Structures are given as C-alpha cells and as structure tokens.
Short mmCIF file of C-alpha atoms in Angstrom, two decimals:
data_model
loop_
_atom_site.label_atom_id
_atom_site.label_comp_id
_atom_site.label_asym_id
_atom_site.label_seq_id
_atom_site.Cartn_x
_atom_site.Cartn_y
_atom_site.Cartn_z
CA MET A 740 15.74 -1.00 1.87
CA SER A 741 15.72 0.62 -1.58
CA ASN A 742 17.95 -2.21 -2.84
CA TYR A 743 15.08 -4.64 -2.24
CA LYS A 744 12.56 -2.67 -4.35
CA ILE A 745 9.87 -2.82 -1.68
CA ASP A 746 6.96 -0.47 -2.40
CA ASP A 747 5.13 -0.62 0.92
CA ILE A 748 5.52 -2.05 4.38
CA PHE A 749 2.48 -2.21 6.62
CA LEU A 750 2.92 -1.98 10.37
CA ILE A 751 -0.27 -3.11 12.06
CA ASP A 752 -0.73 -2.96 15.81
CA PHE A 753 -1.58 -6.44 17.01
CA ASN A 754 -4.70 -6.21 19.13
CA ASN A 755 -7.78 -8.27 19.98
CA GLU A 756 -9.57 -7.27 16.77
CA ILE A 757 -6.62 -8.35 14.62
CA ALA A 758 -6.22 -11.55 16.65
CA ASN A 759 -9.82 -12.51 15.86
CA THR A 760 -9.75 -11.64 12.15
CA THR A 761 -10.00 -14.58 9.77
CA ALA A 762 -7.28 -15.13 7.19
CA HIS A 763 -9.80 -14.44 4.41
CA ASP A 764 -10.88 -11.11 5.94
CA PHE A 765 -7.29 -10.05 6.58
CA LEU A 766 -6.29 -10.77 2.97
CA ASN A 767 -9.38 -8.91 1.79
CA TYR A 768 -8.26 -5.92 3.88
CA LEU A 769 -4.75 -6.03 2.41
CA ASN A 770 -6.13 -6.37 -1.09
CA THR A 771 -8.59 -3.48 -0.86
CA SER A 772 -6.30 -1.11 1.05
CA SER A 773 -3.12 -1.68 -0.94
CA ASN A 774 -3.97 -3.34 -4.25
CA LEU A 775 -2.01 -6.41 -3.13
CA LYS A 776 -0.07 -8.02 -6.00
CA PHE A 777 2.71 -9.97 -4.27
CA LEU A 778 2.91 -11.59 -0.84
CA THR A 779 6.26 -12.90 0.37
CA VAL A 780 6.32 -15.05 3.50
CA GLY A 781 8.55 -17.55 5.26
CA PRO A 782 7.96 -21.33 5.10
CA ASP A 783 6.32 -21.50 8.54
CA PHE A 784 4.19 -18.35 8.12
CA SER A 785 0.51 -18.22 8.99
CA LEU A 786 -2.02 -15.48 9.54
CA GLY A 787 -5.59 -15.14 10.72
CA LYS A 788 -7.48 -16.41 13.70
CA ASN A 789 -6.06 -19.71 14.97
CA LYS A 790 -3.33 -19.44 12.30
CA GLU A 791 -5.77 -20.70 9.67
CA GLY A 792 -3.98 -18.85 6.87
CA ASN A 793 -1.09 -21.26 6.40
CA ILE A 794 0.93 -21.62 3.19
CA ASN A 795 -1.57 -24.03 1.62
CA TYR A 796 -4.49 -21.71 2.38
CA LEU A 797 -2.62 -18.64 1.08
CA ASN A 798 -1.77 -20.60 -2.06
CA GLU A 799 -5.46 -21.41 -2.62
CA LEU A 800 -6.50 -17.76 -2.23
CA GLN A 801 -4.08 -16.42 -4.87
CA ASN A 802 -6.72 -16.69 -7.58
CA ILE A 803 -9.49 -15.16 -5.46
CA PHE A 804 -7.50 -12.08 -4.46
CA ASP A 805 -5.29 -11.95 -7.57
CA TYR A 806 -1.89 -11.92 -5.87
CA LYS A 807 1.27 -13.97 -6.33
CA LEU A 808 2.56 -15.86 -3.29
CA PHE A 809 6.29 -16.28 -2.75
CA VAL A 810 7.58 -18.56 0.01
CA LYS A 811 11.19 -17.77 0.85
CA ASN A 812 13.61 -19.28 3.33
CA PRO A 813 14.92 -16.88 5.97
CA PHE A 814 18.08 -14.97 5.21
CA PHE A 815 20.32 -12.86 7.34
CA HIS A 816 21.97 -9.64 6.32
CA LYS A 817 25.01 -8.65 8.34
CA ILE A 818 25.26 -4.95 9.03
CA TYR A 819 28.76 -3.59 9.39
CA ASN A 820 29.62 -0.60 11.56
#
C-alpha cells in the first residue's frame, strides 16, 4: 500500500444510519473528520441515500467541500506467491 501514497483509509460499518445519510451529509462528515482533499472513485460510484451522490453530484460539490474528485477506471493488481 505504501507504493500508492495513501494517507488514510476509512472503514465504515454499513448500517441503517449510514444507509439513510444523504450524500451531502456524508461528504460533510468526511470533510470535517479527515480534512478531505482528494476523493478517488470508480466511474459507476455513488454514495448517499438512494445513491444520490453520483459522479455529477460529487463533481458539483468539489467547490463546496474543497476537494478534488478523481474518477478512475478499475485496475487489477496480480499478487504473486
């Protein structure tokens, strides 16, 4: 993982409260708890209640929450024994 220069990874238990959180509120949580600067997602990613936080929505919120959105295609890394 150190080769990818990732500072933090958040593991959040998916529960009813998370399932009913709006995309805006979830991004606000990420921003205030981690000083969010970059968000990297796949092309079909969405977050928030009813998947309202799609790529277009996340793109619009970059200026509000002061982060940079990166949309990347999936890649596979083969691990050798």
